[in-house]
Coordinates of C-alpha atoms and ligand atoms in Angstrom, one line a residue:
M1449 CA -39.3 150.3 85.7
D1450 CA -36.6 150.5 83.1
N1451 CA -37.7 152.4 79.9
F1452 CA -34.2 151.8 78.3
P1453 CA -33.7 148.1 78.1
N1454 CA -30.2 147.0 77.9
S1455 CA -31.0 143.5 76.3
I1456 CA -32.6 143.9 72.9
D1457 CA -33.9 141.1 71.0
L1458 CA -33.3 141.5 67.3
S1459 CA -34.8 137.9 66.6
T1460 CA -37.8 137.4 64.4
T1461 CA -40.0 134.6 63.2
I1462 CA -41.4 134.3 59.6
A1463 CA -43.8 131.7 58.7
G1464 CA -43.0 129.8 62.0
V1465 CA -39.2 130.0 61.0
Y1466 CA -37.0 131.5 63.8
F1467 CA -34.4 134.0 62.4
P1468 CA -31.5 135.0 65.1
T1469 CA -31.7 138.6 63.7
C1470 CA -34.2 140.4 61.5
L1471 CA -31.6 141.5 59.0
M1472 CA -30.8 139.4 55.8
N1473 CA -29.6 140.1 52.3
A1474 CA -32.1 140.8 49.6
S1475 CA -31.9 138.2 46.9
G1476 CA -29.6 139.5 44.2
A1477 CA -26.9 141.2 46.6
R1478 CA -23.9 139.2 47.1
C1479 CA -25.6 135.9 47.0
V1480 CA -24.9 134.3 43.5
T1481 CA -21.7 132.2 44.2
Q1482 CA -20.9 129.5 46.5
Q1483 CA -18.4 131.9 48.1
D1484 CA -21.1 134.7 48.4
L1485 CA -23.4 132.3 50.2
H1486 CA -20.7 131.0 52.7
R1487 CA -19.8 134.6 53.5
L1488 CA -23.4 135.4 54.3
G1489 CA -23.5 132.4 56.5
E1490 CA -20.4 133.5 58.5
S1491 CA -21.6 137.1 58.7
H1492 CA -24.2 138.6 61.2
A1493 CA -26.9 138.2 58.5
G1494 CA -29.9 136.5 60.2
A1495 CA -30.6 134.4 57.0
I1496 CA -29.1 133.2 53.8
V1497 CA -31.1 134.4 50.7
T1498 CA -30.0 132.9 47.4
K1499 CA -29.8 134.7 44.2
S1500 CA -33.2 134.0 42.3
M1501 CA -32.6 130.7 40.4
T1502 CA -33.8 129.6 37.2
P1503 CA -33.7 126.2 35.4
Q1504 CA -30.4 126.9 33.6
E1505 CA -27.3 128.7 34.7
R1506 CA -27.5 132.4 33.4
S1507 CA -24.6 134.8 32.8
G1508 CA -27.1 137.6 32.8
N1509 CA -27.1 140.9 30.9
P1510 CA -24.0 142.5 29.2
E1511 CA -21.9 144.9 31.4
P1512 CA -21.9 147.4 32.6
R1513 CA -25.1 146.4 34.4
Y1514 CA -24.8 147.8 38.0
V1515 CA -23.8 151.3 38.9
S1516 CA -24.2 153.1 42.1
F1517 CA -24.5 156.7 42.6
P1518 CA -25.0 159.1 45.4
G1519 CA -28.4 158.1 46.9
G1520 CA -28.9 154.9 45.0
S1521 CA -27.9 152.3 42.4
I1522 CA -29.4 151.2 39.0
N1523 CA -29.0 147.6 37.9
S1524 CA -30.0 145.4 35.1
M1525 CA -28.3 142.2 36.0
G1526 CA -30.7 139.9 34.1
L1527 CA -30.9 137.1 36.7
P1528 CA -27.3 135.8 36.5
N1529 CA -27.2 132.6 38.6
L1530 CA -25.9 129.1 38.9
G1531 CA -29.1 127.3 38.1
Y1532 CA -31.2 125.6 40.4
H1533 CA -29.2 122.3 40.3
A1534 CA -26.2 124.0 41.7
Y1535 CA -28.1 125.7 44.3
T1536 CA -29.9 122.5 45.4
E1537 CA -26.5 121.1 46.0
L1538 CA -25.3 124.0 47.7
I1539 CA -28.1 124.6 50.2
P1540 CA -27.5 121.5 52.4
D1541 CA -24.0 122.7 53.3
L1542 CA -25.2 126.0 54.4
R1543 CA -27.0 124.4 57.2
V1544 CA -23.8 124.5 59.3
Y1545 CA -24.4 128.2 59.8
N1546 CA -27.7 127.6 61.9
K1547 CA -29.7 130.2 60.2
P1548 CA -32.7 130.0 57.9
I1549 CA -32.0 129.4 54.2
V1550 CA -34.4 131.3 51.8
A1551 CA -34.5 130.0 48.2
S1552 CA -35.5 132.6 45.8
I1553 CA -37.1 131.2 42.6
A1554 CA -37.4 133.0 39.3
G1555 CA -38.2 132.1 35.7
L1556 CA -38.6 133.2 32.3
K1557 CA -41.9 131.5 31.9
P1558 CA -44.2 129.6 34.4
S1559 CA -43.0 126.2 33.9
D1560 CA -39.5 127.4 34.9
F1561 CA -40.9 128.3 38.3
L1562 CA -42.6 125.1 38.8
E1563 CA -39.6 123.1 37.8
A1564 CA -37.4 125.0 40.1
V1565 CA -39.8 124.8 43.1
T1566 CA -40.1 121.0 42.7
A1567 CA -36.4 120.4 42.4
V1568 CA -35.4 122.8 45.2
N1569 CA -37.9 121.1 47.6
D1570 CA -35.4 118.3 47.9
A1571 CA -32.8 120.6 49.4
K1572 CA -35.2 121.5 52.2
P1573 CA -34.7 125.4 52.2
D1574 CA -36.7 126.9 55.1
L1575 CA -38.7 129.2 53.0
M1576 CA -39.1 129.9 49.2
E1577 CA -39.3 133.4 48.0
I1578 CA -41.1 133.6 44.6
N1579 CA -39.7 136.4 42.6
L1580 CA -42.6 138.0 40.7
S1581 CA -40.7 141.2 40.1
C1582 CA -37.4 141.1 38.1
P1583 CA -37.6 144.1 35.8
N1584 CA -34.4 143.3 33.8
I1585 CA -35.3 140.6 31.4
P1586 CA -35.9 142.2 27.9
G1587 CA -39.3 141.4 26.6
K1588 CA -40.5 139.8 29.9
P1589 CA -42.8 141.9 31.8
Q1590 CA -42.8 141.8 35.7
I1591 CA -45.3 139.1 36.6
G1592 CA -46.3 141.0 39.8
Y1593 CA -47.8 143.6 37.5
D1594 CA -50.3 141.1 36.1
L1595 CA -52.8 140.0 38.8
H1596 CA -54.2 137.0 37.0
A1597 CA -50.9 135.6 35.8
S1598 CA -49.5 136.0 39.3
E1599 CA -52.5 134.2 40.9
D1600 CA -52.5 131.4 38.3
L1601 CA -48.6 130.8 38.8
L1602 CA -48.8 131.0 42.6
L1603 CA -51.8 128.5 42.9
K1604 CA -49.6 126.2 41.1
I1605 CA -46.5 126.7 43.0
R1606 CA -48.5 126.4 46.4
D1607 CA -49.5 122.9 45.3
R1608 CA -45.9 121.9 44.8
A1609 CA -43.9 123.8 47.3
I1610 CA -43.0 122.0 50.5
P1611 CA -41.7 124.9 52.6
P1612 CA -43.8 128.0 53.2
I1613 CA -43.7 130.2 50.2
G1614 CA -43.6 134.1 50.0
V1615 CA -43.5 136.5 47.2
K1616 CA -41.0 139.3 46.2
L1617 CA -43.2 142.1 44.8
P1618 CA -42.5 145.1 42.7
P1619 CA -43.6 148.4 44.0
Y1620 CA -47.3 149.5 43.5
F1621 CA -48.1 153.1 43.4
D1622 CA -51.9 153.0 44.0
P1623 CA -54.1 151.8 46.8
V1624 CA -56.3 149.9 44.4
H1625 CA -53.4 147.7 43.4
H1626 CA -52.2 147.1 46.9
E1627 CA -55.8 145.9 47.8
A1628 CA -56.2 143.7 44.6
M1629 CA -52.7 142.2 45.3
A1630 CA -53.4 141.7 49.0
D1631 CA -56.7 140.0 48.2
M1632 CA -55.1 137.6 45.8
L1633 CA -52.3 136.7 48.1
T1634 CA -54.7 136.1 50.9
R1635 CA -56.7 133.8 48.6
V1636 CA -53.6 131.8 47.6
G1637 CA -52.3 131.7 51.3
V1638 CA -48.8 132.9 50.9
A1639 CA -47.0 133.2 54.2
F1640 CA -44.9 136.3 53.6
I1641 CA -44.4 139.3 51.3
S1642 CA -41.1 140.8 50.5
A1643 CA -41.6 144.4 49.4
I1644 CA -40.2 145.8 47.4
N1645 CA -38.0 144.9 44.5
S1646 CA -36.1 147.6 42.9
V1647 CA -38.3 150.4 41.2
G1648 CA -38.4 148.9 37.7
N1649 CA -37.1 150.7 34.4
G1650 CA -35.6 153.8 35.8
L1651 CA -33.0 155.7 33.8
V1652 CA -29.7 157.2 35.0
L1653 CA -27.5 159.3 32.9
D1654 CA -24.0 160.8 32.7
A1655 CA -24.5 164.3 31.7
E1656 CA -20.8 164.9 31.0
T1657 CA -20.4 162.1 28.4
E1658 CA -24.2 162.3 27.3
T1659 CA -24.7 158.6 27.9
V1660 CA -26.5 156.1 29.8
V1661 CA -24.7 154.3 32.6
I1662 CA -25.7 150.7 32.0
K1663 CA -25.8 148.8 28.8
P1664 CA -28.9 146.5 28.9
K1665 CA -32.1 147.9 27.7
G1666 CA -31.0 151.2 26.5
G1667 CA -29.9 152.1 29.9
F1668 CA -33.1 151.2 31.7
G1669 CA -32.9 149.3 35.0
G1670 CA -34.1 148.8 38.5
I1671 CA -33.5 151.6 40.9
G1672 CA -32.5 150.7 44.5
G1673 CA -30.9 152.5 47.4
R1674 CA -31.7 155.4 49.7
I1675 CA -33.8 157.2 46.9
I1676 CA -36.5 154.3 47.0
K1677 CA -37.1 154.3 50.7
P1678 CA -40.2 156.2 50.6
V1679 CA -41.7 153.9 48.0
A1680 CA -40.6 150.9 50.0
L1681 CA -42.0 152.1 53.4
A1682 CA -45.4 152.9 51.6
N1683 CA -45.6 149.5 50.3
V1684 CA -44.7 147.8 53.5
R1685 CA -47.1 150.1 55.4
A1686 CA -49.9 149.4 52.8
F1687 CA -49.6 145.7 53.0
Y1688 CA -49.2 145.5 56.7
K1689 CA -52.5 147.4 57.2
L1690 CA -54.2 145.3 54.5
V1691 CA -53.1 141.7 55.4
G1692 CA -50.6 142.3 58.4
E1693 CA -52.6 139.8 60.6
H1694 CA -52.1 136.8 58.5
I1695 CA -49.2 137.5 56.1
Q1696 CA -45.8 138.7 57.4
I1697 CA -44.0 141.5 55.6
I1698 CA -40.1 141.5 54.9
G1699 CA -39.2 145.1 54.2
T1700 CA -36.7 145.8 51.4
G1701 CA -35.8 149.1 49.8
G1702 CA -33.6 152.1 50.9
V1703 CA -32.0 150.7 54.0
E1704 CA -28.5 152.2 54.8
T1705 CA -28.7 152.9 58.4
G1706 CA -30.2 151.5 61.6
Q1707 CA -32.8 154.3 61.5
D1708 CA -33.9 153.0 58.0
V1709 CA -34.4 149.4 59.5
F1710 CA -36.3 150.9 62.5
E1711 CA -38.7 152.8 60.0
H1712 CA -39.4 149.5 58.2
L1713 CA -40.3 147.9 61.5
L1714 CA -42.6 150.7 62.4
C1715 CA -44.3 150.4 59.2
G1716 CA -45.0 146.7 59.9
A1717 CA -42.0 144.8 58.7
S1718 CA -41.0 141.5 60.5
A1719 CA -37.7 141.5 59.0
V1720 CA -35.6 143.6 56.6
Q1721 CA -33.4 142.9 53.6
L1722 CA -30.3 144.7 52.4
G1723 CA -29.6 145.3 48.8
T1724 CA -27.5 148.3 47.6
V1725 CA -25.8 148.9 51.1
L1726 CA -24.6 145.3 50.9
V1727 CA -23.2 145.7 47.5
N1728 CA -21.4 148.7 48.7
E1729 CA -20.2 147.7 52.1
H1730 CA -20.2 144.0 51.9
V1731 CA -21.4 141.7 54.6
E1732 CA -19.8 144.0 57.3
A1733 CA -22.9 146.2 56.8
F1734 CA -25.0 143.7 59.0
E1735 CA -23.0 144.2 62.1
R1736 CA -23.1 148.1 61.7
L1737 CA -26.9 148.0 61.1
E1738 CA -27.4 145.6 63.9
R1739 CA -25.7 148.0 66.2
E1740 CA -27.5 151.1 64.9
L1741 CA -30.8 149.3 65.2
M1742 CA -30.2 148.3 68.8
D1743 CA -29.4 151.9 69.6
W1744 CA -32.6 153.0 68.0
L1745 CA -34.7 150.4 69.8
R1746 CA -33.0 151.2 73.1
K1747 CA -33.5 155.0 72.6
K1748 CA -37.2 154.6 71.7
G1749 CA -37.7 152.2 74.7
Y1750 CA -38.4 148.9 72.7
S1751 CA -36.9 145.6 73.9
S1752 CA -37.6 143.7 70.8
V1753 CA -38.2 143.8 67.0
A1754 CA -41.8 142.2 67.7
E1755 CA -42.6 145.1 70.1
C1756 CA -42.1 147.9 67.8
R1757 CA -43.4 146.3 64.6
G1758 CA -46.3 148.2 63.1
K1759 CA -46.2 150.8 65.7
L1760 CA -46.2 153.9 63.3
K1761 CA -48.5 156.6 64.5
E1762 CA -50.9 158.4 62.1
L1763 CA -51.8 161.9 62.6
Ligands
SIN134 C1 -31.6 141.0 38.1 O1 -30.9 139.9 38.2 O2 -31.7 141.5 37.1 C2 -32.2 141.7 39.3 C3 -33.2 140.6 40.0 C4 -34.4 141.2 40.3 O3 -34.6 142.4 40.3 O4 -35.3 140.4 40.6

């Protein structure tokens, strides 16, 4: 019996949709423009996730608004996007790449989400990821930290969306909050959870110049990259244990290497999204991480993503 399989199956299925590999971009990372989306199509990415779209085109927050530093990144992009009309026109052309298309939907108010969902239905994306967690719009709190507002909105979206819907959640830091959110998402019947968005409203300084490093919101912004991995893994694990039997988890946060992907899978992720590493390394990151993940799965005797999902041992 061969404990070290040569052929490793990196494919996955989310809400009945087949993904040729379990790695894709996180909404926000290199997925705003037509060119970005086609590059994702041509790359080894297992899916194309759009930038979170709003009814109107947005240029986003003033620059500088993204800075990477050793171990991570801070951003306050402010949802720059082409507006849902443009994405609705772009999505059909992306079909040529024969990989799932995930439309990420955002809004500054509930009616924005509903308007976008209704319009984007026509473009027939495979899945819709509802972004409840952008921390970067001045004066607009992250919806995912308000359970009732989240439920209200998701019930309305559920009644309008044609493809299966999932939610992009902010990080939670207490089991009570994981449980409350998991119960609500079960009641609504979402198909998947993407966890986590950036850790909102962090602050990064340049001590030499005694200044903040990004301009919007007095320097406060979402933290991503390697330093948030423990928070991301904890959220994937918590939701997997609570709802993993009926809601699939897409792990996002802190992925730089194949080992990081493997850890997300062990915690219960069915797929993994790349943010900061994709910004830093461009789409070439997919091929490297695919290779490194294969090495990890082979070394640990797993022949597929499905086989190692959730296999984390507790002491
Ligand atoms: C942004 O555009 O500000 C980031 C998007 C997000 O965090 O959801």
